[in-house]
Every structure is written in C-alpha cells, then in structure tokens.
Amino acid sequence: MTTHSDKDRVVIFDTTLRDGEQSPGASMTLEEKLEVADLLDLMGVDIIEAGFPIASNGDFEAVSEIAKRIKRTTVAGLARAINADIDRAGEAVKHAAKPRIHTFVSTSPIHLEFQMKKTEEEVLAIITATVARARGLVPDVEWSAMDATRTPIEYLCRCVDAAIKAGATTINLPDTVGYATPDEYRDMFRQVRERVANSDKAIFSVHCHDDLGLAVANSLAGLEGGARQIECTINGLGERAGNAALEEVVMAIKTRGDVLPYATGIEATLLTRASKLVSAVTSFPVQYNKAIVGRNAFAHESGIHQDGMLKNTQTYEIMTPASVGVSKTSLVMGKHSGRAAFRDKLKELGFELGENAFEDAFKRFKDLADRKKHVYDEDLEALVGDEIDTGQDRIKVESLTVICGTQGPQLATLTLSIDGNHKTIQASGNGPVDACFNAIKALVPNEAQLELYQVHAVTEGTDAQAEVSVRLGENGRSVTAKAADPDTLVASTRAYLGALNKLMMKNQKGRGEMMRAV
Ligand code: KIV
Ligand code: ZN
C-alpha cells in the first residue's frame, strides 16, 4: 500500500487570474482578483499566476497588489521573451515574499514561420538572453515553450537545454492548442528529460488546453512522464475551451492514489467555494454536470442509484460531497431565527462578515424569510454574495412597479435615490426587463454598454430567488454586479445599478462626469 510519504509532491500552479481571465468576457476587477487570490492562498495553491503585467496598467496593478498581500504562495507574473515585458513583470512581483517571472516564447515551426518570423537559431539566442535577464531580477524563473507539443523533439530539447543553462528553475511544456493525446504528452516529457543533460536542475510543468477535452488526462499523463507541476484553473476557465480544471486534477490525484502516486497541498474542502467564487466574479456559469463542482456532480436521480445510495453510499459515490466542500442542501432557519444561529450558519458556509455587513445581511435574511417559505443554504449564499451596499453607493432603488403581460407596452415606474435625492420616472420597453433598464438610463444617462445579462434560479420552486448578473462596459473597462431577490425584475434593477455604482467608483475623475442625473 502506498503511504502519503511515498507520494511525490505535485506543485499546483493556478492561472485562473491570467489564462483564465483571457477567456472572452471573464475579466475581473482588482477587488475580485484579490478575493480570488486570497482564497487560492487559503486553499494551499503553491503558485498564483496573477496576470500579465505588460498587458495593461490594470494587470500590472493586480499582480503588484497580489504580490504585496500574499505571504505564503509564490506570485508569478507572465512576460513574453521581450526585455520590456520581463522588466515590467519583475517590477510587478518585486514585493512578493516569493516572486516568480514566467517567460515564454514559441518553439513550433508554424509559430516561428508565421508569428515570430524568426529562425530556430534566433529563437535559441532569445531564450538564453531573456531567461538570463529574468534571473537577474528574481531567483525563481519559469520558462515555457509555447506550442511545445507541435515542436520537433530535437529542437525542443535544445531550447530546454538553453533555458536551463540560462537559469530557468521550472520548464513548462504546454499543449497550447490542445492537440496532444495522453501517450504523446507523457512521451514528450520522458524524452526531453532523458535527452537534456541538465534536466534534473529544473522542475518540469504541464499546461494543457481542453480543445479536445483531454486537458486533465494529458496533465496526469505528464506526471507519468516526470512533470511535477500542473498549471490549471478553477472551473477549467481559460483560452478557447479552457485549461485543465484544478478541482479535477486535485480530486483525481486524491481519489485514485492507488494508480496516481502523487500528493498536492490543496485543501479539497475549499474547492466548491473556489468554484462558486470564480463563477460569480466572472459570471461564467458552471455546467450542471461538471465534474467535482457541477450542481449535479453528487445528485442521484434514477431509482436504482437512489436505492444503492440508501444502502451504502459507496455503491455510486467515489468521493463524498463533503470532501470537496459540498454541504447537503439544508433547510435553514425561518423568520424566528436569531442572530447567533444566523452567524453560525454563515460561518458553516464559509462567510465571516464584519459587523455592518452582518447586520445588513441579517436584515435581508429576515425580509427574505418573511416572503419565502423555505430558506436554503443556497439562498443565504446568494444573499451574502449579493452586492452588499457598501454605504458608498450613490444610486439606490427606492421603489419599482412594473406593468407587463400580453397587453403591452411594458411599463416600469422607478424611483431612485441619487446622492440622496429621490427621482421618479416611467419608461416603456421591449419586455419588463428592458423597461426597467430604460428607466435607469432615463434617470441616470450614461454611456455604459450592457455586455451581459444573466438570470438563474438559486433553488428550485416557483418562489425561488432569482440571481441576476449584469456586466457593464465603458471605455474598455468592465464591471459585473449581482443581486438576488424573489422578484426577477427587482434583482435585475439592483444588479444593473450595482454595476453602475461600481463603474462610477472606478471613474477616478469622480462625481458627475459619467453620470448626469436628470
Ligand atoms: O497555452 C500556453 O502556451 C500559455 C503559455 C503562455 C504558457 O498559456
Ligand atoms: Zn495557456
């Protein structure tokens, strides 16, 4: 039998904030990135790739803030094989307790010919110079061979050799286009490690994209080939079809220790919380049947399965819901429940609120319990995850009445408090949500574009709360806000205003510029 100490430690490198954020529409605000980074740190991730500092000032600021704040986990910044990129990444991670620069260059013939327009020898010289430059800034340097899986093995070995000689401490061989099969990927690592004389001087890393649905299988095959770092993202977020999902690689290693003799430092009971947080801040829903964190991942529907589960849960369950942090849906308290019980319940769900936020959440719980017969854990998660009024919001909903149905037009009568002054308007629209949003636009003229509007029911039943996400974009900046309410139109209006308030807070030039209240 394999004991834990026999197992090779696999380093978990999370790139949700970099490759994950590259998914179209998954951009996060600084505050959201900090929240995700804190949770990744708490969860035991070894390395957080916090962003691509040269890409924008926002990316630089996020990497730099995360570097200053996180004390246990290594913080990495990505850089192309360009001096300016490397210097910018070095600047961004310089305050980290454990800084890393991750620099990459393409190595495959197709990338060299069409994208880089460079010869193999030119790229080799670039690798030596840029890795050495990064090593001059930080002691921990990762080098990646972009499109490694479509690079001839001889040339790949020469590149890896050059990178290690120049000082790279981690060598990442990505399946950038998600093309490899598990056998090919494993063999590539075996061959490179055998052929490169100084390969034992570096840790080898996998980075797999999911274009053929093989990212997790390939990542595990890479371990067989000798890799000991896995690059992955929460919920498998990432370019195109995404990256290997962190929760899947971690639970595969944990559950199949008999054939995968490895260990990670991840606290698996936080996986569900991390999945929900990333889904909330990006507004990317998690597919219902997604492994580990999908809402149906532990649901047993058929009679035969339910019968087996009642007799012995191992008949149909290879891991327990509790092991990944799923608490059984439970009826919470009713309207008579007090503060102490409410605080205990929030703690069990992983929320510790400051006094003001707690009082606000408690009041909203009471209001909800008055209106909704059964209040479940999911309702509380939505309620607390809702954009809590920070006291800084300039615009608040005072009242909303909507007329809708077959006899159009749909009409919304909305009263807002704008900087403390009440304003009312009636607007029509192509449906009730459109009418509500038109009313907001009439009261608060602004240039923001609606980039995403998404509704989902928090629990089952027709009295379920609607959780609405709204993303607004303005001048290249996007913000997302959520709100939950049993009334979909109220939730929609509050989510829209939440995003508008955030955009205004972001607007450094401040009051009155973006908003011209009528
Ligand atoms: O997919 C890829 O090759 C990458 C590199 C930047 C590591 O994301
Ligand atoms: Zn990638």
PDB file of N, CA and C in Angstrom, residues 41-137:
ATOM      1  N   ASP A  41      -4.804  31.183  -1.974  1.00  0.00           N
ATOM      2  CA  ASP A  41      -3.756  31.095  -0.951  1.00  0.00           C
ATOM      3  C   ASP A  41      -4.236  30.222   0.212  1.00  0.00           C
ATOM      4  N   LEU A  42      -5.457  30.501   0.664  1.00  0.00           N
ATOM      5  CA  LEU A  42      -6.026  29.728   1.778  1.00  0.00           C
ATOM      6  C   LEU A  42      -6.142  28.251   1.409  1.00  0.00           C
ATOM      7  N   MET A  43      -6.431  27.993   0.147  1.00  0.00           N
ATOM      8  CA  MET A  43      -6.667  26.625  -0.320  1.00  0.00           C
ATOM      9  C   MET A  43      -5.368  25.829  -0.437  1.00  0.00           C
ATOM     10  N   GLY A  44      -4.227  26.515  -0.413  1.00  0.00           N
ATOM     11  CA  GLY A  44      -2.954  25.784  -0.475  1.00  0.00           C
ATOM     12  C   GLY A  44      -2.337  25.705  -1.859  1.00  0.00           C
ATOM     13  N   VAL A  45      -2.813  26.555  -2.793  1.00  0.00           N
ATOM     14  CA  VAL A  45      -2.176  26.612  -4.117  1.00  0.00           C
ATOM     15  C   VAL A  45      -0.709  27.016  -3.924  1.00  0.00           C
ATOM     16  N   ASP A  46       0.205  26.408  -4.690  1.00  0.00           N
ATOM     17  CA  ASP A  46       1.634  26.709  -4.499  1.00  0.00           C
ATOM     18  C   ASP A  46       2.046  27.988  -5.223  1.00  0.00           C
ATOM     19  N   ILE A  47       1.498  28.184  -6.427  1.00  0.00           N
ATOM     20  CA  ILE A  47       1.870  29.366  -7.208  1.00  0.00           C
ATOM     21  C   ILE A  47       0.600  29.985  -7.787  1.00  0.00           C
ATOM     22  N   ILE A  48       0.480  31.300  -7.647  1.00  0.00           N
ATOM     23  CA  ILE A  48      -0.641  32.019  -8.269  1.00  0.00           C
ATOM     24  C   ILE A  48      -0.054  32.829  -9.415  1.00  0.00           C
ATOM     25  N   GLU A  49      -0.474  32.534 -10.650  1.00  0.00           N
ATOM     26  CA  GLU A  49      -0.080  33.412 -11.757  1.00  0.00           C
ATOM     27  C   GLU A  49      -1.117  34.535 -11.764  1.00  0.00           C
ATOM     28  N   ALA A  50      -0.673  35.720 -11.335  1.00  0.00           N
ATOM     29  CA  ALA A  50      -1.636  36.778 -11.031  1.00  0.00           C
ATOM     30  C   ALA A  50      -1.981  37.646 -12.232  1.00  0.00           C
ATOM     31  N   GLY A  51      -1.250  37.522 -13.336  1.00  0.00           N
ATOM     32  CA  GLY A  51      -1.582  38.320 -14.511  1.00  0.00           C
ATOM     33  C   GLY A  51      -0.393  38.482 -15.434  1.00  0.00           C
ATOM     34  N   PHE A  52      -0.578  39.370 -16.411  1.00  0.00           N
ATOM     35  CA  PHE A  52       0.393  39.591 -17.483  1.00  0.00           C
ATOM     36  C   PHE A  52       0.742  41.089 -17.396  1.00  0.00           C
ATOM     37  N   PRO A  53       1.686  41.470 -16.553  1.00  0.00           N
ATOM     38  CA  PRO A  53       1.842  42.887 -16.180  1.00  0.00           C
ATOM     39  C   PRO A  53       1.993  43.859 -17.347  1.00  0.00           C
ATOM     40  N   ILE A  54       2.627  43.473 -18.457  1.00  0.00           N
ATOM     41  CA  ILE A  54       2.800  44.429 -19.555  1.00  0.00           C
ATOM     42  C   ILE A  54       1.482  44.668 -20.305  1.00  0.00           C
ATOM     43  N   ALA A  55       0.518  43.759 -20.138  1.00  0.00           N
ATOM     44  CA  ALA A  55      -0.704  43.823 -20.951  1.00  0.00           C
ATOM     45  C   ALA A  55      -1.501  45.105 -20.712  1.00  0.00           C
ATOM     46  N   SER A  56      -1.563  45.568 -19.474  1.00  0.00           N
ATOM     47  CA  SER A  56      -2.313  46.802 -19.177  1.00  0.00           C
ATOM     48  C   SER A  56      -1.921  47.287 -17.792  1.00  0.00           C
ATOM     49  N   ASN A  57      -2.249  48.536 -17.504  1.00  0.00           N
ATOM     50  CA  ASN A  57      -1.971  49.051 -16.154  1.00  0.00           C
ATOM     51  C   ASN A  57      -2.776  48.283 -15.115  1.00  0.00           C
ATOM     52  N   GLY A  58      -3.999  47.884 -15.498  1.00  0.00           N
ATOM     53  CA  GLY A  58      -4.846  47.123 -14.580  1.00  0.00           C
ATOM     54  C   GLY A  58      -4.207  45.793 -14.227  1.00  0.00           C
ATOM     55  N   ASP A  59      -3.622  45.113 -15.231  1.00  0.00           N
ATOM     56  CA  ASP A  59      -2.960  43.834 -14.979  1.00  0.00           C
ATOM     57  C   ASP A  59      -1.745  44.037 -14.081  1.00  0.00           C
ATOM     58  N   PHE A  60      -0.995  45.093 -14.368  1.00  0.00           N
ATOM     59  CA  PHE A  60       0.190  45.383 -13.555  1.00  0.00           C
ATOM     60  C   PHE A  60      -0.223  45.599 -12.096  1.00  0.00           C
ATOM     61  N   GLU A  61      -1.243  46.424 -11.911  1.00  0.00           N
ATOM     62  CA  GLU A  61      -1.682  46.749 -10.554  1.00  0.00           C
ATOM     63  C   GLU A  61      -2.152  45.492  -9.810  1.00  0.00           C
ATOM     64  N   ALA A  62      -2.874  44.621 -10.536  1.00  0.00           N
ATOM     65  CA  ALA A  62      -3.382  43.405  -9.891  1.00  0.00           C
ATOM     66  C   ALA A  62      -2.223  42.512  -9.450  1.00  0.00           C
ATOM     67  N   VAL A  63      -1.239  42.317 -10.336  1.00  0.00           N
ATOM     68  CA  VAL A  63      -0.108  41.449  -9.960  1.00  0.00           C
ATOM     69  C   VAL A  63       0.637  42.073  -8.778  1.00  0.00           C
ATOM     70  N   SER A  64       0.840  43.376  -8.856  1.00  0.00           N
ATOM     71  CA  SER A  64       1.596  44.046  -7.816  1.00  0.00           C
ATOM     72  C   SER A  64       0.861  43.993  -6.458  1.00  0.00           C
ATOM     73  N   GLU A  65      -0.452  44.238  -6.468  1.00  0.00           N
ATOM     74  CA  GLU A  65      -1.220  44.195  -5.209  1.00  0.00           C
ATOM     75  C   GLU A  65      -1.244  42.787  -4.633  1.00  0.00           C
ATOM     76  N   ILE A  66      -1.410  41.799  -5.503  1.00  0.00           N
ATOM     77  CA  ILE A  66      -1.446  40.410  -5.013  1.00  0.00           C
ATOM     78  C   ILE A  66      -0.067  40.050  -4.453  1.00  0.00           C
ATOM     79  N   ALA A  67       0.988  40.499  -5.140  1.00  0.00           N
ATOM     80  CA  ALA A  67       2.352  40.211  -4.678  1.00  0.00           C
ATOM     81  C   ALA A  67       2.579  40.791  -3.277  1.00  0.00           C
ATOM     82  N   LYS A  68       2.050  41.996  -3.031  1.00  0.00           N
ATOM     83  CA  LYS A  68       2.275  42.632  -1.728  1.00  0.00           C
ATOM     84  C   LYS A  68       1.502  41.914  -0.628  1.00  0.00           C
ATOM     85  N   ARG A  69       0.355  41.360  -0.993  1.00  0.00           N
ATOM     86  CA  ARG A  69      -0.582  40.881   0.007  1.00  0.00           C
ATOM     87  C   ARG A  69      -0.374  39.427   0.400  1.00  0.00           C
ATOM     88  N   ILE A  70       0.001  38.608  -0.577  1.00  0.00           N
ATOM     89  CA  ILE A  70       0.057  37.156  -0.335  1.00  0.00           C
ATOM     90  C   ILE A  70       1.422  36.797   0.251  1.00  0.00           C
ATOM     91  N   LYS A  71       1.406  36.112   1.380  1.00  0.00           N
ATOM     92  CA  LYS A  71       2.687  35.842   2.054  1.00  0.00           C
ATOM     93  C   LYS A  71       3.159  34.394   1.881  1.00  0.00           C
ATOM     94  N   ARG A  72       2.225  33.453   1.728  1.00  0.00           N
ATOM     95  CA  ARG A  72       2.633  32.035   1.691  1.00  0.00           C
ATOM     96  C   ARG A  72       2.937  31.558   0.273  1.00  0.00           C
ATOM     97  N   THR A  73       2.044  31.890  -0.651  1.00  0.00           N
ATOM     98  CA  THR A  73       2.117  31.358  -2.016  1.00  0.00           C
ATOM     99  C   THR A  73       3.080  32.178  -2.874  1.00  0.00           C
ATOM    100  N   THR A  74       3.756  31.498  -3.821  1.00  0.00           N
ATOM    101  CA  THR A  74       4.578  32.206  -4.812  1.00  0.00           C
ATOM    102  C   THR A  74       3.649  32.994  -5.735  1.00  0.00           C
ATOM    103  N   VAL A  75       4.032  34.211  -6.090  1.00  0.00           N
ATOM    104  CA  VAL A  75       3.222  35.009  -7.026  1.00  0.00           C
ATOM    105  C   VAL A  75       4.018  35.213  -8.318  1.00  0.00           C
ATOM    106  N   ALA A  76       3.416  34.803  -9.440  1.00  0.00           N
ATOM    107  CA  ALA A  76       4.100  34.880 -10.730  1.00  0.00           C
ATOM    108  C   ALA A  76       3.460  35.925 -11.628  1.00  0.00           C
ATOM    109  N   GLY A  77       4.301  36.568 -12.442  1.00  0.00           N
ATOM    110  CA  GLY A  77       3.820  37.475 -13.485  1.00  0.00           C
ATOM    111  C   GLY A  77       4.318  36.957 -14.823  1.00  0.00           C
ATOM    112  N   LEU A  78       3.461  37.016 -15.834  1.00  0.00           N
ATOM    113  CA  LEU A  78       3.817  36.475 -17.151  1.00  0.00           C
ATOM    114  C   LEU A  78       4.521  37.537 -18.003  1.00  0.00           C
ATOM    115  N   ALA A  79       5.458  37.080 -18.838  1.00  0.00           N
ATOM    116  CA  ALA A  79       6.198  38.006 -19.716  1.00  0.00           C
ATOM    117  C   ALA A  79       6.536  37.295 -21.019  1.00  0.00           C
ATOM    118  N   ARG A  80       6.354  38.005 -22.156  1.00  0.00           N
ATOM    119  CA  ARG A  80       6.881  37.449 -23.402  1.00  0.00           C
ATOM    120  C   ARG A  80       8.401  37.524 -23.345  1.00  0.00           C
ATOM    121  N   ALA A  81       9.058  36.932 -24.359  1.00  0.00           N
ATOM    122  CA  ALA A  81      10.530  36.944 -24.373  1.00  0.00           C
ATOM    123  C   ALA A  81      11.017  38.276 -24.938  1.00  0.00           C
ATOM    124  N   ILE A  82      10.649  39.330 -24.233  1.00  0.00           N
ATOM    125  CA  ILE A  82      10.957  40.704 -24.641  1.00  0.00           C
ATOM    126  C   ILE A  82      11.438  41.420 -23.372  1.00  0.00           C
ATOM    127  N   ASN A  83      12.519  42.169 -23.485  1.00  0.00           N
ATOM    128  CA  ASN A  83      13.082  42.801 -22.289  1.00  0.00           C
ATOM    129  C   ASN A  83      12.061  43.637 -21.524  1.00  0.00           C
ATOM    130  N   ALA A  84      11.285  44.443 -22.271  1.00  0.00           N
ATOM    131  CA  ALA A  84      10.326  45.338 -21.595  1.00  0.00           C
ATOM    132  C   ALA A  84       9.301  44.535 -20.794  1.00  0.00           C
ATOM    133  N   ASP A  85       8.864  43.392 -21.345  1.00  0.00           N
ATOM    134  CA  ASP A  85       7.898  42.534 -20.639  1.00  0.00           C
ATOM    135  C   ASP A  85       8.506  41.989 -19.353  1.00  0.00           C
ATOM    136  N   ILE A  86       9.743  41.537 -19.483  1.00  0.00           N
ATOM    137  CA  ILE A  86      10.399  40.897 -18.335  1.00  0.00           C
ATOM    138  C   ILE A  86      10.628  41.921 -17.220  1.00  0.00           C
ATOM    139  N   ASP A  87      11.062  43.108 -17.608  1.00  0.00           N
ATOM    140  CA  ASP A  87      11.301  44.143 -16.601  1.00  0.00           C
ATOM    141  C   ASP A  87       9.993  44.534 -15.903  1.00  0.00           C
ATOM    142  N   ARG A  88       8.928  44.631 -16.698  1.00  0.00           N
ATOM    143  CA  ARG A  88       7.617  45.003 -16.128  1.00  0.00           C
ATOM    144  C   ARG A  88       7.121  43.908 -15.166  1.00  0.00           C
ATOM    145  N   ALA A  89       7.300  42.644 -15.562  1.00  0.00           N
ATOM    146  CA  ALA A  89       6.892  41.531 -14.685  1.00  0.00           C
ATOM    147  C   ALA A  89       7.727  41.555 -13.405  1.00  0.00           C
ATOM    148  N   GLY A  90       9.036  41.817 -13.560  1.00  0.00           N
ATOM    149  CA  GLY A  90       9.921  41.876 -12.386  1.00  0.00           C
ATOM    150  C   GLY A  90       9.486  42.979 -11.434  1.00  0.00           C
ATOM    151  N   GLU A  91       9.099  44.116 -11.997  1.00  0.00           N
ATOM    152  CA  GLU A  91       8.639  45.260 -11.195  1.00  0.00           C
ATOM    153  C   GLU A  91       7.340  44.885 -10.446  1.00  0.00           C
ATOM    154  N   ALA A  92       6.453  44.188 -11.155  1.00  0.00           N
ATOM    155  CA  ALA A  92       5.150  43.855 -10.552  1.00  0.00           C
ATOM    156  C   ALA A  92       5.281  42.853  -9.404  1.00  0.00           C
ATOM    157  N   VAL A  93       6.210  41.909  -9.504  1.00  0.00           N
ATOM    158  CA  VAL A  93       6.282  40.866  -8.447  1.00  0.00           C
ATOM    159  C   VAL A  93       7.330  41.190  -7.384  1.00  0.00           C
ATOM    160  N   LYS A  94       7.973  42.349  -7.499  1.00  0.00           N
ATOM    161  CA  LYS A  94       9.152  42.584  -6.644  1.00  0.00           C
ATOM    162  C   LYS A  94       8.838  42.597  -5.143  1.00  0.00           C
ATOM    163  N   HIS A  95       7.593  42.913  -4.760  1.00  0.00           N
ATOM    164  CA  HIS A  95       7.292  42.930  -3.323  1.00  0.00           C
ATOM    165  C   HIS A  95       6.796  41.582  -2.815  1.00  0.00           C
ATOM    166  N   ALA A  96       6.724  40.589  -3.670  1.00  0.00           N
ATOM    167  CA  ALA A  96       6.203  39.287  -3.227  1.00  0.00           C
ATOM    168  C   ALA A  96       7.199  38.622  -2.273  1.00  0.00           C
ATOM    169  N   ALA A  97       6.639  37.875  -1.308  1.00  0.00           N
ATOM    170  CA  ALA A  97       7.518  37.095  -0.423  1.00  0.00           C
ATOM    171  C   ALA A  97       8.265  36.070  -1.272  1.00  0.00           C
ATOM    172  N   LYS A  98       7.550  35.507  -2.257  1.00  0.00           N
ATOM    173  CA  LYS A  98       8.183  34.537  -3.169  1.00  0.00           C
ATOM    174  C   LYS A  98       7.821  34.940  -4.604  1.00  0.00           C
ATOM    175  N   PRO A  99       8.649  35.746  -5.260  1.00  0.00           N
ATOM    176  CA  PRO A  99       8.310  36.200  -6.617  1.00  0.00           C
ATOM    177  C   PRO A  99       8.771  35.213  -7.692  1.00  0.00           C
ATOM    178  N   ARG A 100       8.009  35.152  -8.774  1.00  0.00           N
ATOM    179  CA  ARG A 100       8.431  34.347  -9.929  1.00  0.00           C
ATOM    180  C   ARG A 100       8.153  35.133 -11.210  1.00  0.00           C
ATOM    181  N   ILE A 101       9.088  35.071 -12.159  1.00  0.00           N
ATOM    182  CA  ILE A 101       8.804  35.579 -13.508  1.00  0.00           C
ATOM    183  C   ILE A 101       8.608  34.366 -14.394  1.00  0.00           C
ATOM    184  N   HIS A 102       7.512  34.393 -15.147  1.00  0.00           N
ATOM    185  CA  HIS A 102       7.195  33.303 -16.078  1.00  0.00           C
ATOM    186  C   HIS A 102       7.326  33.868 -17.491  1.00  0.00           C
ATOM    187  N   THR A 103       8.370  33.461 -18.194  1.00  0.00           N
ATOM    188  CA  THR A 103       8.555  33.986 -19.546  1.00  0.00           C
ATOM    189  C   THR A 103       8.413  32.864 -20.577  1.00  0.00           C
ATOM    190  N   PHE A 104       7.884  33.235 -21.736  1.00  0.00           N
ATOM    191  CA  PHE A 104       7.593  32.195 -22.735  1.00  0.00           C
ATOM    192  C   PHE A 104       7.939  32.679 -24.134  1.00  0.00           C
ATOM    193  N   VAL A 105       8.222  31.695 -25.006  1.00  0.00           N
ATOM    194  CA  VAL A 105       8.409  32.004 -26.419  1.00  0.00           C
ATOM    195  C   VAL A 105       7.945  30.782 -27.218  1.00  0.00           C
ATOM    196  N   SER A 106       7.461  31.043 -28.424  1.00  0.00           N
ATOM    197  CA  SER A 106       7.009  29.924 -29.261  1.00  0.00           C
ATOM    198  C   SER A 106       8.191  29.133 -29.791  1.00  0.00           C
ATOM    199  N   THR A 107       8.000  27.836 -29.939  1.00  0.00           N
ATOM    200  CA  THR A 107       9.093  26.990 -30.442  1.00  0.00           C
ATOM    201  C   THR A 107       8.687  26.157 -31.662  1.00  0.00           C
ATOM    202  N   SER A 108       7.402  26.086 -31.983  1.00  0.00           N
ATOM    203  CA  SER A 108       6.971  25.194 -33.076  1.00  0.00           C
ATOM    204  C   SER A 108       7.254  25.840 -34.440  1.00  0.00           C
ATOM    205  N   PRO A 109       7.489  25.023 -35.491  1.00  0.00           N
ATOM    206  CA  PRO A 109       7.771  25.573 -36.816  1.00  0.00           C
ATOM    207  C   PRO A 109       6.685  26.538 -37.290  1.00  0.00           C
ATOM    208  N   ILE A 110       5.430  26.203 -37.063  1.00  0.00           N
ATOM    209  CA  ILE A 110       4.351  27.063 -37.580  1.00  0.00           C
ATOM    210  C   ILE A 110       4.361  28.435 -36.890  1.00  0.00           C
ATOM    211  N   HIS A 111       4.635  28.447 -35.592  1.00  0.00           N
ATOM    212  CA  HIS A 111       4.705  29.736 -34.879  1.00  0.00           C
ATOM    213  C   HIS A 111       5.944  30.520 -35.302  1.00  0.00           C
ATOM    214  N   LEU A 112       7.083  29.811 -35.474  1.00  0.00           N
ATOM    215  CA  LEU A 112       8.318  30.512 -35.857  1.00  0.00           C
ATOM    216  C   LEU A 112       8.148  31.160 -37.227  1.00  0.00           C
ATOM    217  N   GLU A 113       7.535  30.410 -38.155  1.00  0.00           N
ATOM    218  CA  GLU A 113       7.430  30.939 -39.521  1.00  0.00           C
ATOM    219  C   GLU A 113       6.414  32.074 -39.624  1.00  0.00           C
ATOM    220  N   PHE A 114       5.207  31.845 -39.062  1.00  0.00           N
ATOM    221  CA  PHE A 114       4.140  32.815 -39.331  1.00  0.00           C
ATOM    222  C   PHE A 114       3.997  33.887 -38.264  1.00  0.00           C
ATOM    223  N   GLN A 115       4.297  33.551 -37.014  1.00  0.00           N
ATOM    224  CA  GLN A 115       4.048  34.540 -35.959  1.00  0.00           C
ATOM    225  C   GLN A 115       5.319  35.295 -35.589  1.00  0.00           C
ATOM    226  N   MET A 116       6.381  34.511 -35.343  1.00  0.00           N
ATOM    227  CA  MET A 116       7.630  35.137 -34.881  1.00  0.00           C
ATOM    228  C   MET A 116       8.474  35.662 -36.047  1.00  0.00           C
ATOM    229  N   LYS A 117       8.375  34.969 -37.184  1.00  0.00           N
ATOM    230  CA  LYS A 117       9.229  35.277 -38.343  1.00  0.00           C
ATOM    231  C   LYS A 117      10.706  35.276 -37.915  1.00  0.00           C
ATOM    232  N   LYS A 118      11.070  34.186 -37.236  1.00  0.00           N
ATOM    233  CA  LYS A 118      12.450  34.039 -36.758  1.00  0.00           C
ATOM    234  C   LYS A 118      12.930  32.626 -37.051  1.00  0.00           C
ATOM    235  N   THR A 119      14.270  32.485 -37.134  1.00  0.00           N
ATOM    236  CA  THR A 119      14.835  31.145 -37.345  1.00  0.00           C
ATOM    237  C   THR A 119      14.978  30.453 -35.982  1.00  0.00           C
ATOM    238  N   GLU A 120      15.241  29.145 -36.053  1.00  0.00           N
ATOM    239  CA  GLU A 120      15.435  28.383 -34.808  1.00  0.00           C
ATOM    240  C   GLU A 120      16.607  28.966 -34.014  1.00  0.00           C
ATOM    241  N   GLU A 121      17.704  29.300 -34.722  1.00  0.00           N
ATOM    242  CA  GLU A 121      18.891  29.810 -34.014  1.00  0.00           C
ATOM    243  C   GLU A 121      18.584  31.151 -33.353  1.00  0.00           C
ATOM    244  N   GLU A 122      17.792  31.985 -34.026  1.00  0.00           N
ATOM    245  CA  GLU A 122      17.445  33.283 -33.427  1.00  0.00           C
ATOM    246  C   GLU A 122      16.630  33.074 -32.139  1.00  0.00           C
ATOM    247  N   VAL A 123      15.697  32.136 -32.204  1.00  0.00           N
ATOM    248  CA  VAL A 123      14.870  31.894 -31.014  1.00  0.00           C
ATOM    249  C   VAL A 123      15.724  31.346 -29.867  1.00  0.00           C
ATOM    250  N   LEU A 124      16.691  30.477 -30.188  1.00  0.00           N
ATOM    251  CA  LEU A 124      17.578  29.956 -29.131  1.00  0.00           C
ATOM    252  C   LEU A 124      18.332  31.105 -28.439  1.00  0.00           C
ATOM    253  N   ALA A 125      18.787  32.045 -29.245  1.00  0.00           N
ATOM    254  CA  ALA A 125      19.527  33.180 -28.660  1.00  0.00           C
ATOM    255  C   ALA A 125      18.594  34.016 -27.781  1.00  0.00           C
ATOM    256  N   ILE A 126      17.357  34.159 -28.223  1.00  0.00           N
ATOM    257  CA  ILE A 126      16.375  34.935 -27.436  1.00  0.00           C
ATOM    258  C   ILE A 126      16.125  34.250 -26.087  1.00  0.00           C
ATOM    259  N   ILE A 127      16.020  32.926 -26.129  1.00  0.00           N
ATOM    260  CA  ILE A 127      15.757  32.188 -24.877  1.00  0.00           C
ATOM    261  C   ILE A 127      16.890  32.451 -23.882  1.00  0.00           C
ATOM    262  N   THR A 128      18.121  32.310 -24.358  1.00  0.00           N
ATOM    263  CA  THR A 128      19.271  32.494 -23.457  1.00  0.00           C
ATOM    264  C   THR A 128      19.266  33.904 -22.867  1.00  0.00           C
ATOM    265  N   ALA A 129      19.059  34.898 -23.722  1.00  0.00           N
ATOM    266  CA  ALA A 129      19.138  36.282 -23.246  1.00  0.00           C
ATOM    267  C   ALA A 129      17.989  36.626 -22.290  1.00  0.00           C
ATOM    268  N   THR A 130      16.765  36.196 -22.628  1.00  0.00           N
ATOM    269  CA  THR A 130      15.622  36.644 -21.819  1.00  0.00           C
ATOM    270  C   THR A 130      15.530  35.885 -20.495  1.00  0.00           C
ATOM    271  N   VAL A 131      15.862  34.607 -20.510  1.00  0.00           N
ATOM    272  CA  VAL A 131      15.836  33.866 -19.237  1.00  0.00           C
ATOM    273  C   VAL A 131      16.911  34.440 -18.301  1.00  0.00           C
ATOM    274  N   ALA A 132      18.088  34.734 -18.870  1.00  0.00           N
ATOM    275  CA  ALA A 132      19.159  35.304 -18.036  1.00  0.00           C
ATOM    276  C   ALA A 132      18.725  36.659 -17.473  1.00  0.00           C
ATOM    277  N   ARG A 133      18.049  37.446 -18.287  1.00  0.00           N
ATOM    278  CA  ARG A 133      17.583  38.765 -17.799  1.00  0.00           C
ATOM    279  C   ARG A 133      16.603  38.583 -16.624  1.00  0.00           C
ATOM    280  N   ALA A 134      15.671  37.625 -16.790  1.00  0.00           N
ATOM    281  CA  ALA A 134      14.706  37.375 -15.706  1.00  0.00           C
ATOM    282  C   ALA A 134      15.431  36.896 -14.445  1.00  0.00           C
ATOM    283  N   ARG A 135      16.424  36.025 -14.617  1.00  0.00           N
ATOM    284  CA  ARG A 135      17.178  35.521 -13.456  1.00  0.00           C
ATOM    285  C   ARG A 135      17.940  36.636 -12.757  1.00  0.00           C
ATOM    286  N   GLY A 136      18.260  37.679 -13.511  1.00  0.00           N
ATOM    287  CA  GLY A 136      18.921  38.826 -12.881  1.00  0.00           C
ATOM    288  C   GLY A 136      17.962  39.587 -11.961  1.00  0.00           C
ATOM    289  N   LEU A 137      16.646  39.364 -12.142  1.00  0.00           N
ATOM    290  CA  LEU A 137      15.650  40.095 -11.346  1.00  0.00           C
ATOM    291  C   LEU A 137      15.102  39.274 -10.178  1.00  0.00           C
TER     292      LEU A 137
END
